[in-house]
Short mmCIF file of C-alpha atoms in Angstrom, two decimals:
data_model
loop_
_atom_site.label_atom_id
_atom_site.label_comp_id
_atom_site.label_asym_id
_atom_site.label_seq_id
_atom_site.Cartn_x
_atom_site.Cartn_y
_atom_site.Cartn_z
CA UNK A 1 102.87 -204.53 -109.48
CA UNK A 2 101.55 -204.99 -105.90
CA UNK A 3 103.61 -202.85 -103.61
CA UNK A 4 101.95 -204.01 -100.37
CA UNK A 5 101.13 -207.71 -99.74
CA UNK A 6 99.11 -208.70 -96.81
CA UNK A 7 98.78 -212.25 -95.36
CA UNK A 8 96.52 -213.97 -94.58
CA UNK A 9 93.81 -212.87 -96.93
CA UNK A 10 91.24 -214.22 -94.55
CA UNK A 11 91.24 -215.50 -91.04
CA UNK A 12 88.67 -217.09 -88.71
CA UNK A 13 89.23 -217.26 -84.97
CA UNK A 14 87.44 -218.40 -81.90
CA UNK A 15 86.91 -215.80 -79.41
CA UNK A 16 89.81 -215.50 -77.08
CA UNK A 17 92.56 -216.64 -79.67
CA UNK A 18 95.43 -214.58 -80.70
CA UNK A 19 96.17 -213.46 -84.38
CA UNK A 20 99.25 -212.30 -86.19
CA UNK A 21 98.47 -210.31 -89.39
CA UNK A 22 101.45 -209.61 -91.86
CA UNK A 23 102.24 -206.83 -94.19
CA UNK A 24 105.25 -206.84 -96.52
CA UNK A 25 106.37 -204.22 -99.15
CA UNK A 26 108.22 -204.61 -102.26
CA UNK A 27 109.70 -201.21 -102.19
CA UNK A 28 111.33 -199.00 -99.79
CA UNK A 29 109.03 -196.94 -97.61
CA UNK A 30 109.09 -193.75 -95.42
CA UNK A 31 106.28 -195.01 -93.06
CA UNK A 32 103.38 -197.18 -92.68
CA UNK A 33 99.97 -197.28 -91.10
CA UNK A 34 97.49 -199.97 -89.98
CA UNK A 35 93.74 -199.36 -90.46
CA UNK A 36 90.61 -201.32 -89.37
CA UNK A 37 87.67 -201.18 -91.68
CA UNK A 38 84.33 -201.98 -89.95
CA UNK A 39 81.95 -204.35 -91.69
CA UNK A 40 79.74 -201.50 -92.58
CA UNK A 41 82.70 -199.87 -94.41
CA UNK A 42 84.14 -197.01 -92.46
CA UNK A 43 87.92 -196.90 -91.84
CA UNK A 44 89.67 -196.11 -88.53
CA UNK A 45 93.35 -195.79 -88.21
CA UNK A 46 94.87 -198.07 -85.62
CA UNK A 47 98.64 -197.33 -85.69
CA UNK A 48 100.89 -194.88 -87.53
CA UNK A 49 104.11 -196.95 -87.23
CA UNK A 50 107.23 -195.81 -89.19
CA UNK A 51 109.48 -198.14 -87.11
CA UNK A 52 109.56 -200.12 -83.93
CA UNK A 53 106.72 -201.58 -81.77
CA UNK A 54 103.71 -199.65 -80.67
CA UNK A 55 100.79 -201.05 -78.45
CA UNK A 56 97.28 -200.06 -77.86
CA UNK A 57 95.30 -202.23 -75.72
CA UNK A 58 95.08 -205.74 -77.28
CA UNK A 59 96.79 -204.55 -80.41
CA UNK A 60 100.48 -204.40 -81.05
CA UNK A 61 102.13 -203.28 -84.24
CA UNK A 62 105.66 -203.94 -85.04
CA UNK A 63 107.40 -202.54 -88.06
CA UNK A 64 110.99 -203.37 -89.37
CA UNK A 65 111.62 -200.69 -92.10
CA UNK A 66 114.98 -202.20 -93.14
CA UNK A 67 113.23 -205.70 -93.78
CA UNK A 68 110.18 -203.93 -95.35
CA UNK A 69 107.63 -205.62 -93.08
CA UNK A 70 105.21 -204.90 -90.49
CA UNK A 71 102.85 -207.05 -88.33
CA UNK A 72 99.75 -206.63 -86.38
CA UNK A 73 99.23 -208.74 -83.40
CA UNK A 74 95.71 -208.98 -81.67
CA UNK A 75 95.64 -210.72 -78.46
CA UNK A 76 92.51 -212.20 -76.83
CA UNK A 77 90.40 -211.62 -79.77
CA UNK A 78 86.79 -210.46 -79.38
CA UNK A 79 83.77 -210.68 -81.75
CA UNK A 80 83.93 -206.97 -82.25
CA UNK A 81 87.52 -207.29 -83.75
CA UNK A 82 85.64 -208.72 -86.85
CA UNK A 83 86.38 -206.73 -90.09
CA UNK A 84 89.08 -205.99 -92.55
CA UNK A 85 92.50 -205.02 -91.61
CA UNK A 86 94.43 -202.91 -94.13
CA UNK A 87 98.07 -201.81 -94.05
CA UNK A 88 99.24 -198.95 -96.13
CA UNK A 89 102.85 -197.65 -96.82
CA UNK A 90 103.98 -194.12 -97.64
CA UNK A 91 106.78 -193.92 -100.28
CA UNK A 92 107.54 -190.22 -100.80
CA UNK A 93 103.95 -189.01 -100.26
CA UNK A 94 102.35 -191.87 -102.40
CA UNK A 95 100.35 -194.09 -100.19
CA UNK A 96 99.81 -197.67 -101.30
CA UNK A 97 97.40 -200.11 -99.52
CA UNK A 98 97.32 -203.68 -99.43
CA UNK A 99 94.22 -205.82 -100.27
CA UNK A 100 93.50 -206.42 -96.44
CA UNK A 101 92.88 -209.37 -94.05
CA UNK A 102 89.29 -210.29 -93.53
CA UNK A 103 89.12 -211.39 -89.84
CA UNK A 104 85.97 -213.24 -88.45
CA UNK A 105 85.98 -213.89 -84.71
CA UNK A 106 83.41 -216.46 -83.88
CA UNK A 107 81.83 -216.97 -80.22
CA UNK B 1 86.38 -182.57 -83.46
CA UNK B 2 88.57 -183.83 -86.19
CA UNK B 3 86.27 -185.00 -88.96
CA UNK B 4 86.26 -185.86 -92.66
CA UNK B 5 82.78 -185.53 -94.10
CA UNK B 6 81.65 -187.01 -97.33
CA UNK B 7 78.33 -186.35 -99.13
CA UNK B 8 76.31 -188.23 -100.29
CA UNK B 9 76.55 -191.74 -98.49
CA UNK B 10 74.72 -193.46 -101.27
CA UNK B 11 74.28 -192.56 -104.95
CA UNK B 12 72.76 -194.21 -107.97
CA UNK B 13 73.14 -192.79 -111.30
CA UNK B 14 72.62 -193.80 -114.89
CA UNK B 15 75.43 -194.42 -117.37
CA UNK B 16 76.43 -191.13 -119.08
CA UNK B 17 75.20 -188.91 -116.27
CA UNK B 18 77.61 -186.51 -114.25
CA UNK B 19 78.51 -187.35 -110.85
CA UNK B 20 79.70 -185.00 -108.13
CA UNK B 21 81.17 -186.29 -104.91
CA UNK B 22 81.90 -183.86 -102.03
CA UNK B 23 84.33 -184.02 -99.26
CA UNK B 24 85.00 -181.67 -96.44
CA UNK B 25 87.47 -181.49 -93.52
CA UNK B 26 87.66 -179.33 -90.56
CA UNK B 27 91.35 -179.92 -89.63
CA UNK B 28 92.92 -177.49 -92.07
CA UNK B 29 94.91 -180.39 -93.62
CA UNK B 30 96.90 -179.49 -96.63
CA UNK B 31 96.82 -182.77 -98.21
CA UNK B 32 93.58 -184.48 -99.29
CA UNK B 33 93.02 -187.80 -101.36
CA UNK B 34 90.30 -189.63 -103.35
CA UNK B 35 90.34 -193.39 -103.16
CA UNK B 36 88.09 -196.18 -104.50
CA UNK B 37 87.52 -199.51 -103.23
CA UNK B 38 86.28 -202.45 -105.01
CA UNK B 39 85.05 -205.70 -103.34
CA UNK B 40 87.88 -207.72 -101.83
CA UNK B 41 90.44 -205.07 -102.85
CA UNK B 42 92.36 -202.50 -101.11
CA UNK B 43 92.10 -198.86 -101.81
CA UNK B 44 93.21 -197.41 -105.20
CA UNK B 45 94.39 -193.76 -105.27
CA UNK B 46 92.58 -191.72 -107.79
CA UNK B 47 93.81 -188.10 -107.10
CA UNK B 48 95.83 -186.27 -104.54
CA UNK B 49 95.63 -182.65 -103.83
CA UNK B 50 98.57 -180.86 -102.07
CA UNK B 51 96.62 -177.71 -101.46
CA UNK B 52 94.10 -175.37 -103.22
CA UNK B 53 94.50 -175.78 -106.95
CA UNK B 54 97.58 -178.09 -106.56
CA UNK B 55 96.28 -181.57 -107.58
CA UNK B 56 98.11 -184.55 -108.86
CA UNK B 57 96.89 -187.85 -110.63
CA UNK B 58 97.00 -190.90 -108.57
CA UNK B 59 97.18 -194.42 -109.92
CA UNK B 60 93.73 -194.70 -111.71
CA UNK B 61 92.89 -191.00 -112.77
CA UNK B 62 91.11 -191.91 -115.95
CA UNK B 63 87.59 -190.95 -115.95
CA UNK B 64 87.78 -188.78 -113.01
CA UNK B 65 88.69 -185.13 -112.37
CA UNK B 66 88.81 -183.25 -109.21
CA UNK B 67 88.52 -179.57 -107.88
CA UNK B 68 89.96 -177.97 -104.87
CA UNK B 69 89.16 -174.38 -104.59
CA UNK B 70 89.10 -174.04 -100.68
CA UNK B 71 91.63 -175.96 -98.40
CA UNK B 72 88.67 -177.64 -96.59
CA UNK B 73 86.83 -178.89 -99.72
CA UNK B 74 87.90 -181.44 -102.19
CA UNK B 75 85.55 -182.66 -105.01
CA UNK B 76 85.62 -185.68 -107.22
CA UNK B 77 83.82 -185.33 -110.53
CA UNK B 78 82.78 -188.02 -112.96
CA UNK B 79 81.93 -186.48 -116.38
CA UNK B 80 79.63 -189.07 -118.07
CA UNK B 81 79.72 -192.00 -115.54
CA UNK B 82 80.41 -195.48 -116.61
CA UNK B 83 79.24 -198.81 -115.18
CA UNK B 84 82.72 -199.69 -114.16
CA UNK B 85 82.82 -196.60 -111.91
CA UNK B 86 80.52 -198.53 -109.53
CA UNK B 87 82.49 -198.55 -106.44
CA UNK B 88 82.85 -197.19 -102.82
CA UNK B 89 84.71 -193.94 -102.80
CA UNK B 90 86.82 -192.75 -99.84
CA UNK B 91 88.15 -189.37 -99.24
CA UNK B 92 90.91 -188.75 -96.89
CA UNK B 93 93.09 -185.94 -95.53
CA UNK B 94 96.49 -185.70 -93.82
CA UNK B 95 98.31 -182.84 -92.05
CA UNK B 96 101.67 -182.88 -93.60
CA UNK B 97 102.54 -182.64 -97.18
CA UNK B 98 105.77 -184.58 -97.42
CA UNK B 99 105.09 -187.51 -95.03
CA UNK B 100 101.61 -188.10 -94.23
CA UNK B 101 101.63 -188.75 -90.54
CA UNK B 102 98.19 -190.16 -90.53
CA UNK B 103 95.37 -190.52 -92.76
CA UNK B 104 91.87 -189.37 -91.59
CA UNK B 105 89.12 -191.05 -93.63
CA UNK B 106 85.52 -190.02 -94.53
CA UNK B 107 82.64 -192.64 -94.29
CA UNK B 108 82.58 -193.35 -97.97
CA UNK B 109 80.30 -192.85 -100.81
CA UNK B 110 78.69 -195.91 -102.16
CA UNK B 111 78.14 -195.07 -106.00
CA UNK B 112 76.22 -197.33 -108.30
CA UNK B 113 76.14 -196.56 -112.01
CA UNK B 114 73.37 -198.41 -113.95
#
């Protein structure tokens, strides 16, 4: 079964709009992480966020471990934010990835 | 400079040929991983290595084997490649064995099996 469900699967924004990406986990987890995959394929870690809220610039991640969910908020989106956002959960050192949210930001 | 390096970036092989994908990291991380990613999907774990000669199957190990003789190197081997092994392969490493604080990824190898 799919341990990590991400929504929405895809999202189109106008530049300047905000976005909320969701990640839900079907099993208990030790920690989770958000990644950004550039259009050319390389992966960048955005947040390692086992619990609570973390912010980095226009990005905010909030994880509620007890409710098995995490969200990634992107404020004032920019064209360069386009790409795929992946969340991953760590369950006893096994790391499971969601299928990702494909984000397109248009001018 | 923390880095995970994968070689080659692109590779084309014929069905039945052997394939060697190499991965190196300069952070002395204990744990290393091989994932594959298919279009529209997330990453699927092929193998995980906890240290030299300490490897464990992931979720889709069939058709693959790995080798880790030095902490900084982790190889993925496809003996007699199949067309359904066409994919993008990512190597990753992390500093802790029990709870991976953060994963560091390589740039990926795009493998095409004809």
